[in-house]
Amino acid sequence: MTHQNFALAQKIPSKSDGFETPIVGTADYLRLRQYVMSDKLADELDRAIVVETEQVPEDVVRMHARCTYIDCRIGTQREIELVYPDESDPAMGKISVLTPVGSALIGLRVGQEIAWEFPDGSMRYLKVASVTQSAE
C-alpha cells in the first residue's frame, strides 16, 4: 500500500456518483498483488483507497461480491460474481478479476462508473447498478 493510499484510507468516500477512486480491502489488495496482472489492474490497485477489509462499504464491488453492471455504451446489463482467476467460470457468471470487466469493476461503489478500454480497442463505460456481498 502506498503512503498516499494509506492516508486516503482515513477518508472513505460516502457518495457514489461519477468517476471516483476505487476502494479495496487489505486482504484482497495483498492477494491481488501476488498475481501477474495487466497494467490496467495494477493501475487500479495503485490508485485505490486501501482499507481494512471490515471497513469496505457494503456497496463496493470486492472479491466474491455479486454485482450488476450496465455497459452504458451498448445498453446491456449483466450480473456477475467477481472471483480470483482459479475460481473463474463464465458460464456460471463467475468472472475473474484479471479480465477487462473484472479489472474495471473492482473497488467501485453502486452508482459509480468507469471508462475502460477493452482489448478490441473499444471504449466501454461500465456503471455499477447493485452489489450483494457473499456470505463467505
mmCIF file of N, CA and C in Angstrom:
data_model
loop_
_atom_site.group_PDB
_atom_site.id
_atom_site.type_symbol
_atom_site.label_atom_id
_atom_site.label_comp_id
_atom_site.label_asym_id
_atom_site.label_seq_id
_atom_site.Cartn_x
_atom_site.Cartn_y
_atom_site.Cartn_z
ATOM 1 N N MET A 1 0.858 -1.169 0.000
ATOM 2 C CA MET A 1 0.000 0.000 0.000
ATOM 3 C C MET A 1 0.900 1.227 0.000
ATOM 4 N N THR A 2 0.592 2.167 -0.860
ATOM 5 C CA THR A 2 1.407 3.376 -0.903
ATOM 6 C C THR A 2 1.052 4.273 0.261
ATOM 7 N N HIS A 3 1.965 5.180 0.591
ATOM 8 C CA HIS A 3 1.728 6.129 1.676
ATOM 9 C C HIS A 3 0.487 6.962 1.387
ATOM 10 N N GLN A 4 0.351 7.380 0.137
ATOM 11 C CA GLN A 4 -0.811 8.179 -0.254
ATOM 12 C C GLN A 4 -2.104 7.385 -0.038
ATOM 13 N N ASN A 5 -2.119 6.121 -0.433
ATOM 14 C CA ASN A 5 -3.316 5.304 -0.265
ATOM 15 C C ASN A 5 -3.656 5.118 1.203
ATOM 16 N N PHE A 6 -2.632 4.930 2.043
ATOM 17 C CA PHE A 6 -2.881 4.775 3.469
ATOM 18 C C PHE A 6 -3.502 6.050 4.030
ATOM 19 N N ALA A 7 -2.998 7.194 3.600
ATOM 20 C CA ALA A 7 -3.558 8.466 4.062
ATOM 21 C C ALA A 7 -5.000 8.615 3.600
ATOM 22 N N LEU A 8 -5.283 8.201 2.374
ATOM 23 C CA LEU A 8 -6.642 8.300 1.847
ATOM 24 C C LEU A 8 -7.596 7.353 2.549
ATOM 25 N N ALA A 9 -7.077 6.269 3.118
ATOM 26 C CA ALA A 9 -7.926 5.273 3.762
ATOM 27 C C ALA A 9 -8.738 5.878 4.896
ATOM 28 N N GLN A 10 -8.267 6.953 5.461
ATOM 29 C CA GLN A 10 -8.996 7.606 6.536
ATOM 30 C C GLN A 10 -10.191 8.403 6.006
ATOM 31 N N LYS A 11 -10.280 8.569 4.682
ATOM 32 C CA LYS A 11 -11.338 9.379 4.072
ATOM 33 C C LYS A 11 -12.104 8.559 3.046
ATOM 34 N N ILE A 12 -12.815 7.543 3.469
ATOM 35 C CA ILE A 12 -13.598 6.720 2.557
ATOM 36 C C ILE A 12 -14.720 7.575 1.995
ATOM 37 N N PRO A 13 -14.818 7.679 0.669
ATOM 38 C CA PRO A 13 -15.887 8.491 0.086
ATOM 39 C C PRO A 13 -17.259 7.952 0.481
ATOM 40 N N SER A 14 -18.164 8.856 0.819
ATOM 41 C CA SER A 14 -19.506 8.437 1.202
ATOM 42 C C SER A 14 -20.485 8.572 0.046
ATOM 43 N N LYS A 15 -20.136 9.293 -0.952
ATOM 44 C CA LYS A 15 -21.022 9.457 -2.110
ATOM 45 C C LYS A 15 -20.643 8.448 -3.171
ATOM 46 N N SER A 16 -21.612 8.078 -3.986
ATOM 47 C CA SER A 16 -21.351 7.097 -5.039
ATOM 48 C C SER A 16 -21.822 7.664 -6.372
ATOM 49 N N ASP A 17 -21.189 8.726 -6.783
ATOM 50 C CA ASP A 17 -21.587 9.333 -8.043
ATOM 51 C C ASP A 17 -20.368 9.576 -8.926
ATOM 52 N N GLY A 18 -20.503 9.226 -10.187
ATOM 53 C CA GLY A 18 -19.477 9.548 -11.161
ATOM 54 C C GLY A 18 -18.227 8.701 -11.068
ATOM 55 N N PHE A 19 -17.152 9.216 -11.661
ATOM 56 C CA PHE A 19 -15.883 8.514 -11.719
ATOM 57 C C PHE A 19 -15.099 8.823 -10.460
ATOM 58 N N GLU A 20 -14.840 7.798 -9.647
ATOM 59 C CA GLU A 20 -14.169 8.034 -8.385
ATOM 60 C C GLU A 20 -13.097 6.982 -8.136
ATOM 61 N N THR A 21 -12.375 7.170 -7.065
ATOM 62 C CA THR A 21 -11.300 6.268 -6.682
ATOM 63 C C THR A 21 -11.869 4.954 -6.157
ATOM 64 N N PRO A 22 -11.323 3.816 -6.599
ATOM 65 C CA PRO A 22 -11.793 2.527 -6.080
ATOM 66 C C PRO A 22 -11.392 2.326 -4.623
ATOM 67 N N ILE A 23 -12.163 1.486 -3.919
ATOM 68 C CA ILE A 23 -11.890 1.127 -2.527
ATOM 69 C C ILE A 23 -11.636 -0.372 -2.493
ATOM 70 N N VAL A 24 -10.519 -0.778 -1.888
ATOM 71 C CA VAL A 24 -10.155 -2.190 -1.842
ATOM 72 C C VAL A 24 -9.725 -2.542 -0.422
ATOM 73 N N GLY A 25 -10.202 -3.682 0.064
ATOM 74 C CA GLY A 25 -9.804 -4.164 1.386
ATOM 75 C C GLY A 25 -8.385 -4.707 1.355
ATOM 76 N N THR A 26 -7.704 -4.667 2.498
ATOM 77 C CA THR A 26 -6.306 -5.089 2.556
ATOM 78 C C THR A 26 -6.108 -6.540 2.137
ATOM 79 N N ALA A 27 -7.004 -7.435 2.553
ATOM 80 C CA ALA A 27 -6.842 -8.850 2.200
ATOM 81 C C ALA A 27 -6.896 -9.049 0.685
ATOM 82 N N ASP A 28 -7.884 -8.424 0.020
ATOM 83 C CA ASP A 28 -7.979 -8.526 -1.438
ATOM 84 C C ASP A 28 -6.770 -7.873 -2.092
ATOM 85 N N TYR A 29 -6.384 -6.714 -1.596
ATOM 86 C CA TYR A 29 -5.255 -5.977 -2.169
ATOM 87 C C TYR A 29 -3.982 -6.820 -2.141
ATOM 88 N N LEU A 30 -3.682 -7.396 -0.991
ATOM 89 C CA LEU A 30 -2.459 -8.184 -0.858
ATOM 90 C C LEU A 30 -2.489 -9.433 -1.736
ATOM 91 N N ARG A 31 -3.627 -10.107 -1.803
ATOM 92 C CA ARG A 31 -3.724 -11.309 -2.641
ATOM 93 C C ARG A 31 -3.609 -10.945 -4.125
ATOM 94 N N LEU A 32 -4.277 -9.870 -4.533
ATOM 95 C CA LEU A 32 -4.230 -9.476 -5.946
ATOM 96 C C LEU A 32 -2.822 -9.066 -6.377
ATOM 97 N N ARG A 33 -2.073 -8.463 -5.488
ATOM 98 C CA ARG A 33 -0.701 -8.056 -5.821
ATOM 99 C C ARG A 33 0.205 -9.258 -6.097
ATOM 100 N N GLN A 34 -0.192 -10.456 -5.689
ATOM 101 C CA GLN A 34 0.618 -11.655 -5.931
ATOM 102 C C GLN A 34 0.464 -12.173 -7.350
ATOM 103 N N TYR A 35 -0.591 -11.745 -8.061
ATOM 104 C CA TYR A 35 -0.832 -12.219 -9.425
ATOM 105 C C TYR A 35 -0.050 -11.399 -10.434
ATOM 106 N N VAL A 36 0.341 -12.067 -11.516
ATOM 107 C CA VAL A 36 0.855 -11.334 -12.669
ATOM 108 C C VAL A 36 -0.387 -10.739 -13.300
ATOM 109 N N MET A 37 -0.446 -9.441 -13.370
ATOM 110 C CA MET A 37 -1.681 -8.810 -13.801
ATOM 111 C C MET A 37 -1.451 -7.823 -14.924
ATOM 112 N N SER A 38 -2.544 -7.431 -15.513
ATOM 113 C CA SER A 38 -2.480 -6.431 -16.571
ATOM 114 C C SER A 38 -2.045 -5.102 -15.975
ATOM 115 N N ASP A 39 -1.505 -4.255 -16.818
ATOM 116 C CA ASP A 39 -1.133 -2.915 -16.366
ATOM 117 C C ASP A 39 -2.356 -2.160 -15.868
ATOM 118 N N LYS A 40 -3.509 -2.418 -16.496
ATOM 119 C CA LYS A 40 -4.723 -1.698 -16.100
ATOM 120 C C LYS A 40 -5.160 -2.068 -14.689
ATOM 121 N N LEU A 41 -5.125 -3.352 -14.343
ATOM 122 C CA LEU A 41 -5.481 -3.741 -12.981
ATOM 123 C C LEU A 41 -4.448 -3.191 -12.001
ATOM 124 N N ALA A 42 -3.191 -3.260 -12.350
ATOM 125 C CA ALA A 42 -2.146 -2.706 -11.486
ATOM 126 C C ALA A 42 -2.376 -1.213 -11.264
ATOM 127 N N ASP A 43 -2.753 -0.499 -12.317
ATOM 128 C CA ASP A 43 -3.045 0.934 -12.187
ATOM 129 C C ASP A 43 -4.223 1.174 -11.251
ATOM 130 N N GLU A 44 -5.264 0.340 -11.353
ATOM 131 C CA GLU A 44 -6.428 0.486 -10.472
ATOM 132 C C GLU A 44 -6.029 0.247 -9.019
ATOM 133 N N LEU A 45 -5.213 -0.761 -8.779
ATOM 134 C CA LEU A 45 -4.772 -1.029 -7.409
ATOM 135 C C LEU A 45 -3.873 0.090 -6.893
ATOM 136 N N ASP A 46 -3.050 0.658 -7.790
ATOM 137 C CA ASP A 46 -2.175 1.757 -7.390
ATOM 138 C C ASP A 46 -2.966 2.984 -6.946
ATOM 139 N N ARG A 47 -4.108 3.216 -7.581
ATOM 140 C CA ARG A 47 -4.884 4.413 -7.245
ATOM 141 C C ARG A 47 -5.986 4.156 -6.218
ATOM 142 N N ALA A 48 -6.128 2.912 -5.785
ATOM 143 C CA ALA A 48 -7.191 2.541 -4.851
ATOM 144 C C ALA A 48 -6.944 3.096 -3.450
ATOM 145 N N ILE A 49 -8.054 3.331 -2.761
ATOM 146 C CA ILE A 49 -8.010 3.598 -1.330
ATOM 147 C C ILE A 49 -8.035 2.224 -0.674
ATOM 148 N N VAL A 50 -6.998 1.887 0.071
ATOM 149 C CA VAL A 50 -6.898 0.568 0.699
ATOM 150 C C VAL A 50 -7.258 0.713 2.175
ATOM 151 N N VAL A 51 -8.250 -0.070 2.595
ATOM 152 C CA VAL A 51 -8.743 -0.002 3.966
ATOM 153 C C VAL A 51 -8.792 -1.413 4.547
ATOM 154 N N GLU A 52 -8.924 -1.502 5.861
ATOM 155 C CA GLU A 52 -9.116 -2.802 6.479
ATOM 156 C C GLU A 52 -10.356 -3.436 5.863
ATOM 157 N N THR A 53 -10.313 -4.728 5.652
ATOM 158 C CA THR A 53 -11.391 -5.437 4.972
ATOM 159 C C THR A 53 -12.752 -5.138 5.603
ATOM 160 N N GLU A 54 -12.823 -5.061 6.913
ATOM 161 C CA GLU A 54 -14.082 -4.810 7.617
ATOM 162 C C GLU A 54 -14.630 -3.409 7.336
ATOM 163 N N GLN A 55 -13.780 -2.510 6.868
ATOM 164 C CA GLN A 55 -14.194 -1.134 6.619
ATOM 165 C C GLN A 55 -14.681 -0.891 5.189
ATOM 166 N N VAL A 56 -14.587 -1.908 4.334
ATOM 167 C CA VAL A 56 -15.052 -1.725 2.958
ATOM 168 C C VAL A 56 -16.578 -1.613 3.004
ATOM 169 N N PRO A 57 -17.132 -0.515 2.485
ATOM 170 C CA PRO A 57 -18.588 -0.353 2.495
ATOM 171 C C PRO A 57 -19.297 -1.489 1.755
ATOM 172 N N GLU A 58 -20.507 -1.806 2.190
ATOM 173 C CA GLU A 58 -21.280 -2.909 1.622
ATOM 174 C C GLU A 58 -21.610 -2.720 0.146
ATOM 175 N N ASP A 59 -21.621 -1.481 -0.338
ATOM 176 C CA ASP A 59 -21.992 -1.237 -1.734
ATOM 177 C C ASP A 59 -20.792 -1.185 -2.681
ATOM 178 N N VAL A 60 -19.648 -1.713 -2.233
ATOM 179 C CA VAL A 60 -18.427 -1.733 -3.042
ATOM 180 C C VAL A 60 -18.246 -3.117 -3.667
ATOM 181 N N VAL A 61 -17.865 -3.148 -4.938
ATOM 182 C CA VAL A 61 -17.554 -4.416 -5.612
ATOM 183 C C VAL A 61 -16.207 -4.891 -5.093
ATOM 184 N N ARG A 62 -16.232 -6.025 -4.410
ATOM 185 C CA ARG A 62 -14.989 -6.629 -3.930
ATOM 186 C C ARG A 62 -14.994 -8.096 -4.327
ATOM 187 N N MET A 63 -13.962 -8.801 -3.985
ATOM 188 C CA MET A 63 -13.849 -10.190 -4.373
ATOM 189 C C MET A 63 -14.997 -10.989 -3.760
ATOM 190 N N HIS A 64 -15.590 -11.855 -4.583
ATOM 191 C CA HIS A 64 -16.716 -12.727 -4.252
ATOM 192 C C HIS A 64 -18.044 -11.990 -4.100
ATOM 193 N N ALA A 65 -18.072 -10.701 -4.412
ATOM 194 C CA ALA A 65 -19.342 -9.975 -4.416
ATOM 195 C C ALA A 65 -20.059 -10.261 -5.730
ATOM 196 N N ARG A 66 -21.385 -10.294 -5.672
ATOM 197 C CA ARG A 66 -22.199 -10.355 -6.889
ATOM 198 C C ARG A 66 -22.571 -8.921 -7.200
ATOM 199 N N CYS A 67 -22.423 -8.554 -8.452
ATOM 200 C CA CYS A 67 -22.803 -7.203 -8.821
ATOM 201 C C CYS A 67 -23.507 -7.207 -10.174
ATOM 202 N N THR A 68 -24.356 -6.232 -10.330
ATOM 203 C CA THR A 68 -24.992 -5.990 -11.613
ATOM 204 C C THR A 68 -24.380 -4.707 -12.143
ATOM 205 N N TYR A 69 -23.938 -4.753 -13.394
ATOM 206 C CA TYR A 69 -23.379 -3.556 -14.007
ATOM 207 C C TYR A 69 -24.064 -3.314 -15.344
ATOM 208 N N ILE A 70 -24.022 -2.073 -15.759
ATOM 209 C CA ILE A 70 -24.593 -1.662 -17.034
ATOM 210 C C ILE A 70 -23.454 -1.218 -17.931
ATOM 211 N N ASP A 71 -23.408 -1.756 -19.132
ATOM 212 C CA ASP A 71 -22.477 -1.277 -20.151
ATOM 213 C C ASP A 71 -23.214 -0.144 -20.860
ATOM 214 N N CYS A 72 -22.897 1.075 -20.478
ATOM 215 C CA CYS A 72 -23.635 2.248 -20.957
ATOM 216 C C CYS A 72 -23.484 2.468 -22.463
ATOM 217 N N ARG A 73 -22.392 2.006 -23.053
ATOM 218 C CA ARG A 73 -22.177 2.208 -24.486
ATOM 219 C C ARG A 73 -23.135 1.372 -25.318
ATOM 220 N N ILE A 74 -23.338 0.112 -24.908
ATOM 221 C CA ILE A 74 -24.209 -0.754 -25.704
ATOM 222 C C ILE A 74 -25.552 -1.031 -25.031
ATOM 223 N N GLY A 75 -25.730 -0.510 -23.800
ATOM 224 C CA GLY A 75 -27.013 -0.598 -23.129
ATOM 225 C C GLY A 75 -27.381 -1.953 -22.560
ATOM 226 N N THR A 76 -26.393 -2.777 -22.271
ATOM 227 C CA THR A 76 -26.694 -4.092 -21.699
ATOM 228 C C THR A 76 -26.455 -4.090 -20.197
ATOM 229 N N GLN A 77 -27.140 -4.986 -19.517
ATOM 230 C CA GLN A 77 -26.980 -5.158 -18.076
ATOM 231 C C GLN A 77 -26.614 -6.612 -17.824
ATOM 232 N N ARG A 78 -25.691 -6.829 -16.891
ATOM 233 C CA ARG A 78 -25.240 -8.184 -16.607
ATOM 234 C C ARG A 78 -24.951 -8.331 -15.124
ATOM 235 N N GLU A 79 -25.261 -9.504 -14.583
ATOM 236 C CA GLU A 79 -24.932 -9.806 -13.192
ATOM 237 C C GLU A 79 -23.769 -10.790 -13.190
ATOM 238 N N ILE A 80 -22.757 -10.500 -12.382
ATOM 239 C CA ILE A 80 -21.576 -11.364 -12.286
ATOM 240 C C ILE A 80 -21.163 -11.515 -10.826
ATOM 241 N N GLU A 81 -20.310 -12.499 -10.571
ATOM 242 C CA GLU A 81 -19.615 -12.602 -9.287
ATOM 243 C C GLU A 81 -18.145 -12.402 -9.592
ATOM 244 N N LEU A 82 -17.498 -11.488 -8.907
ATOM 245 C CA LEU A 82 -16.088 -11.201 -9.129
ATOM 246 C C LEU A 82 -15.251 -12.192 -8.334
ATOM 247 N N VAL A 83 -14.392 -12.952 -9.029
ATOM 248 C CA VAL A 83 -13.631 -14.024 -8.384
ATOM 249 C C VAL A 83 -12.155 -13.961 -8.764
ATOM 250 N N TYR A 84 -11.358 -14.738 -8.032
ATOM 251 C CA TYR A 84 -9.943 -14.883 -8.364
ATOM 252 C C TYR A 84 -9.825 -15.773 -9.599
ATOM 253 N N PRO A 85 -8.710 -15.686 -10.326
ATOM 254 C CA PRO A 85 -8.573 -16.411 -11.608
ATOM 255 C C PRO A 85 -8.849 -17.906 -11.531
ATOM 256 N N ASP A 86 -8.411 -18.586 -10.476
ATOM 257 C CA ASP A 86 -8.608 -20.032 -10.380
ATOM 258 C C ASP A 86 -10.056 -20.419 -10.073
ATOM 259 N N GLU A 87 -10.918 -19.451 -9.782
ATOM 260 C CA GLU A 87 -12.332 -19.703 -9.483
ATOM 261 C C GLU A 87 -13.245 -19.321 -10.646
ATOM 262 N N SER A 88 -12.653 -18.839 -11.700
ATOM 263 C CA SER A 88 -13.422 -18.331 -12.843
ATOM 264 C C SER A 88 -14.275 -19.414 -13.505
ATOM 265 N N ASP A 89 -15.525 -19.073 -13.800
ATOM 266 C CA ASP A 89 -16.442 -19.948 -14.521
ATOM 267 C C ASP A 89 -17.474 -19.046 -15.211
ATOM 268 N N PRO A 90 -17.115 -18.530 -16.387
ATOM 269 C CA PRO A 90 -18.003 -17.583 -17.083
ATOM 270 C C PRO A 90 -19.422 -18.102 -17.292
ATOM 271 N N ALA A 91 -19.597 -19.400 -17.508
ATOM 272 C CA ALA A 91 -20.929 -19.963 -17.708
ATOM 273 C C ALA A 91 -21.802 -19.797 -16.463
ATOM 274 N N MET A 92 -21.173 -19.734 -15.297
ATOM 275 C CA MET A 92 -21.888 -19.546 -14.034
ATOM 276 C C MET A 92 -21.880 -18.083 -13.583
ATOM 277 N N GLY A 93 -21.357 -17.207 -14.422
ATOM 278 C CA GLY A 93 -21.308 -15.783 -14.088
ATOM 279 C C GLY A 93 -20.170 -15.407 -13.160
ATOM 280 N N LYS A 94 -19.194 -16.319 -12.989
ATOM 281 C CA LYS A 94 -18.042 -16.052 -12.134
ATOM 282 C C LYS A 94 -16.916 -15.514 -13.011
ATOM 283 N N ILE A 95 -16.667 -14.223 -12.887
ATOM 284 C CA ILE A 95 -15.735 -13.526 -13.769
ATOM 285 C C ILE A 95 -14.456 -13.185 -13.013
ATOM 286 N N SER A 96 -13.326 -13.546 -13.592
ATOM 287 C CA SER A 96 -12.023 -13.286 -12.979
ATOM 288 C C SER A 96 -11.743 -11.788 -12.903
ATOM 289 N N VAL A 97 -11.128 -11.404 -11.813
ATOM 290 C CA VAL A 97 -10.703 -10.024 -11.625
ATOM 291 C C VAL A 97 -9.635 -9.644 -12.658
ATOM 292 N N LEU A 98 -9.003 -10.624 -13.289
ATOM 293 C CA LEU A 98 -7.974 -10.336 -14.288
ATOM 294 C C LEU A 98 -8.552 -10.070 -15.684
ATOM 295 N N THR A 99 -9.867 -10.252 -15.865
ATOM 296 C CA THR A 99 -10.493 -9.925 -17.158
ATOM 297 C C THR A 99 -10.711 -8.413 -17.224
ATOM 298 N N PRO A 100 -10.919 -7.881 -18.434
ATOM 299 C CA PRO A 100 -11.169 -6.437 -18.534
ATOM 300 C C PRO A 100 -12.348 -5.968 -17.676
ATOM 301 N N VAL A 101 -13.444 -6.712 -17.673
ATOM 302 C CA VAL A 101 -14.606 -6.314 -16.865
ATOM 303 C C VAL A 101 -14.274 -6.385 -15.378
ATOM 304 N N GLY A 102 -13.634 -7.471 -14.952
ATOM 305 C CA GLY A 102 -13.276 -7.623 -13.544
ATOM 306 C C GLY A 102 -12.341 -6.532 -13.063
ATOM 307 N N SER A 103 -11.329 -6.221 -13.863
ATOM 308 C CA SER A 103 -10.378 -5.166 -13.506
ATOM 309 C C SER A 103 -11.063 -3.808 -13.419
ATOM 310 N N ALA A 104 -12.025 -3.589 -14.288
ATOM 311 C CA ALA A 104 -12.734 -2.310 -14.303
ATOM 312 C C ALA A 104 -13.624 -2.140 -13.079
ATOM 313 N N LEU A 105 -14.280 -3.216 -12.648
ATOM 314 C CA LEU A 105 -15.290 -3.114 -11.593
ATOM 315 C C LEU A 105 -14.746 -3.145 -10.171
ATOM 316 N N ILE A 106 -13.572 -3.755 -9.960
ATOM 317 C CA ILE A 106 -13.058 -3.897 -8.598
ATOM 318 C C ILE A 106 -12.973 -2.535 -7.905
ATOM 319 N N GLY A 107 -13.574 -2.463 -6.718
ATOM 320 C CA GLY A 107 -13.477 -1.254 -5.908
ATOM 321 C C GLY A 107 -14.506 -0.179 -6.177
ATOM 322 N N LEU A 108 -15.368 -0.359 -7.185
ATOM 323 C CA LEU A 108 -16.381 0.654 -7.469
ATOM 324 C C LEU A 108 -17.597 0.481 -6.564
ATOM 325 N N ARG A 109 -18.275 1.583 -6.300
ATOM 326 C CA ARG A 109 -19.493 1.584 -5.488
ATOM 327 C C ARG A 109 -20.715 1.657 -6.386
ATOM 328 N N VAL A 110 -21.857 1.277 -5.851
ATOM 329 C CA VAL A 110 -23.111 1.404 -6.579
ATOM 330 C C VAL A 110 -23.258 2.858 -7.039
ATOM 331 N N GLY A 111 -23.569 3.028 -8.312
ATOM 332 C CA GLY A 111 -23.741 4.358 -8.883
ATOM 333 C C GLY A 111 -22.491 4.897 -9.560
ATOM 334 N N GLN A 112 -21.342 4.324 -9.242
ATOM 335 C CA GLN A 112 -20.114 4.791 -9.877
ATOM 336 C C GLN A 112 -19.954 4.142 -11.239
ATOM 337 N N GLU A 113 -19.209 4.811 -12.092
ATOM 338 C CA GLU A 113 -18.927 4.270 -13.412
ATOM 339 C C GLU A 113 -17.466 4.502 -13.757
ATOM 340 N N ILE A 114 -17.030 3.775 -14.772
ATOM 341 C CA ILE A 114 -15.640 3.882 -15.202
ATOM 342 C C ILE A 114 -15.575 3.724 -16.713
ATOM 343 N N ALA A 115 -14.721 4.519 -17.321
ATOM 344 C CA ALA A 115 -14.426 4.367 -18.749
ATOM 345 C C ALA A 115 -13.270 3.378 -18.830
ATOM 346 N N TRP A 116 -13.410 2.349 -19.687
ATOM 347 C CA TRP A 116 -12.423 1.280 -19.717
ATOM 348 C C TRP A 116 -12.203 0.838 -21.150
ATOM 349 N N GLU A 117 -10.944 0.811 -21.573
ATOM 350 C CA GLU A 117 -10.622 0.346 -22.932
ATOM 351 C C GLU A 117 -10.485 -1.173 -22.926
ATOM 352 N N PHE A 118 -11.243 -1.827 -23.817
ATOM 353 C CA PHE A 118 -11.212 -3.278 -23.920
ATOM 354 C C PHE A 118 -10.170 -3.708 -24.946
ATOM 355 N N PRO A 119 -9.763 -4.989 -24.904
ATOM 356 C CA PRO A 119 -8.704 -5.469 -25.796
ATOM 357 C C PRO A 119 -8.972 -5.226 -27.281
ATOM 358 N N ASP A 120 -10.245 -5.163 -27.685
ATOM 359 C CA ASP A 120 -10.554 -4.912 -29.094
ATOM 360 C C ASP A 120 -10.433 -3.442 -29.466
ATOM 361 N N GLY A 121 -10.021 -2.610 -28.495
ATOM 362 C CA GLY A 121 -9.835 -1.183 -28.753
ATOM 363 C C GLY A 121 -11.070 -0.346 -28.473
ATOM 364 N N SER A 122 -12.186 -0.994 -28.175
ATOM 365 C CA SER A 122 -13.409 -0.236 -27.900
ATOM 366 C C SER A 122 -13.370 0.345 -26.488
ATOM 367 N N MET A 123 -13.988 1.501 -26.334
ATOM 368 C CA MET A 123 -14.088 2.136 -25.027
ATOM 369 C C MET A 123 -15.459 1.800 -24.460
ATOM 370 N N ARG A 124 -15.490 1.278 -23.242
ATOM 371 C CA ARG A 124 -16.745 0.928 -22.581
ATOM 372 C C ARG A 124 -16.917 1.815 -21.361
ATOM 373 N N TYR A 125 -18.138 2.102 -21.047
ATOM 374 C CA TYR A 125 -18.486 2.861 -19.850
ATOM 375 C C TYR A 125 -19.339 1.943 -18.990
ATOM 376 N N LEU A 126 -18.759 1.445 -17.922
ATOM 377 C CA LEU A 126 -19.437 0.496 -17.054
ATOM 378 C C LEU A 126 -19.921 1.206 -15.797
ATOM 379 N N LYS A 127 -21.177 0.959 -15.428
ATOM 380 C CA LYS A 127 -21.770 1.576 -14.239
ATOM 381 C C LYS A 127 -22.295 0.475 -13.330
ATOM 382 N N VAL A 128 -21.947 0.556 -12.051
ATOM 383 C CA VAL A 128 -22.388 -0.433 -11.073
ATOM 384 C C VAL A 128 -23.822 -0.111 -10.661
ATOM 385 N N ALA A 129 -24.720 -1.071 -10.872
ATOM 386 C CA ALA A 129 -26.135 -0.884 -10.537
ATOM 387 C C ALA A 129 -26.480 -1.455 -9.164
ATOM 388 N N SER A 130 -25.869 -2.595 -8.786
ATOM 389 C CA SER A 130 -26.136 -3.181 -7.472
ATOM 390 C C SER A 130 -24.968 -4.062 -7.059
ATOM 391 N N VAL A 131 -24.839 -4.269 -5.745
ATOM 392 C CA VAL A 131 -23.791 -5.121 -5.184
ATOM 393 C C VAL A 131 -24.395 -5.917 -4.036
ATOM 394 N N THR A 132 -24.120 -7.229 -4.024
ATOM 395 C CA THR A 132 -24.514 -8.101 -2.926
ATOM 396 C C THR A 132 -23.262 -8.838 -2.469
ATOM 397 N N GLN A 133 -22.914 -8.672 -1.200
ATOM 398 C CA GLN A 133 -21.719 -9.332 -0.679
ATOM 399 C C GLN A 133 -22.002 -10.797 -0.403
ATOM 400 N N SER A 134 -20.995 -11.641 -0.604
ATOM 401 C CA SER A 134 -21.148 -13.075 -0.338
ATOM 402 C C SER A 134 -21.125 -13.320 1.165
ATOM 403 N N ALA A 135 -21.598 -14.474 1.536
ATOM 404 C CA ALA A 135 -21.621 -14.825 2.964
ATOM 405 C C ALA A 135 -20.298 -15.412 3.429
ATOM 406 N N GLU A 136 -19.305 -15.523 2.528
ATOM 407 C CA GLU A 136 -18.001 -16.110 2.893
ATOM 408 C C GLU A 136 -17.308 -15.326 3.966
#
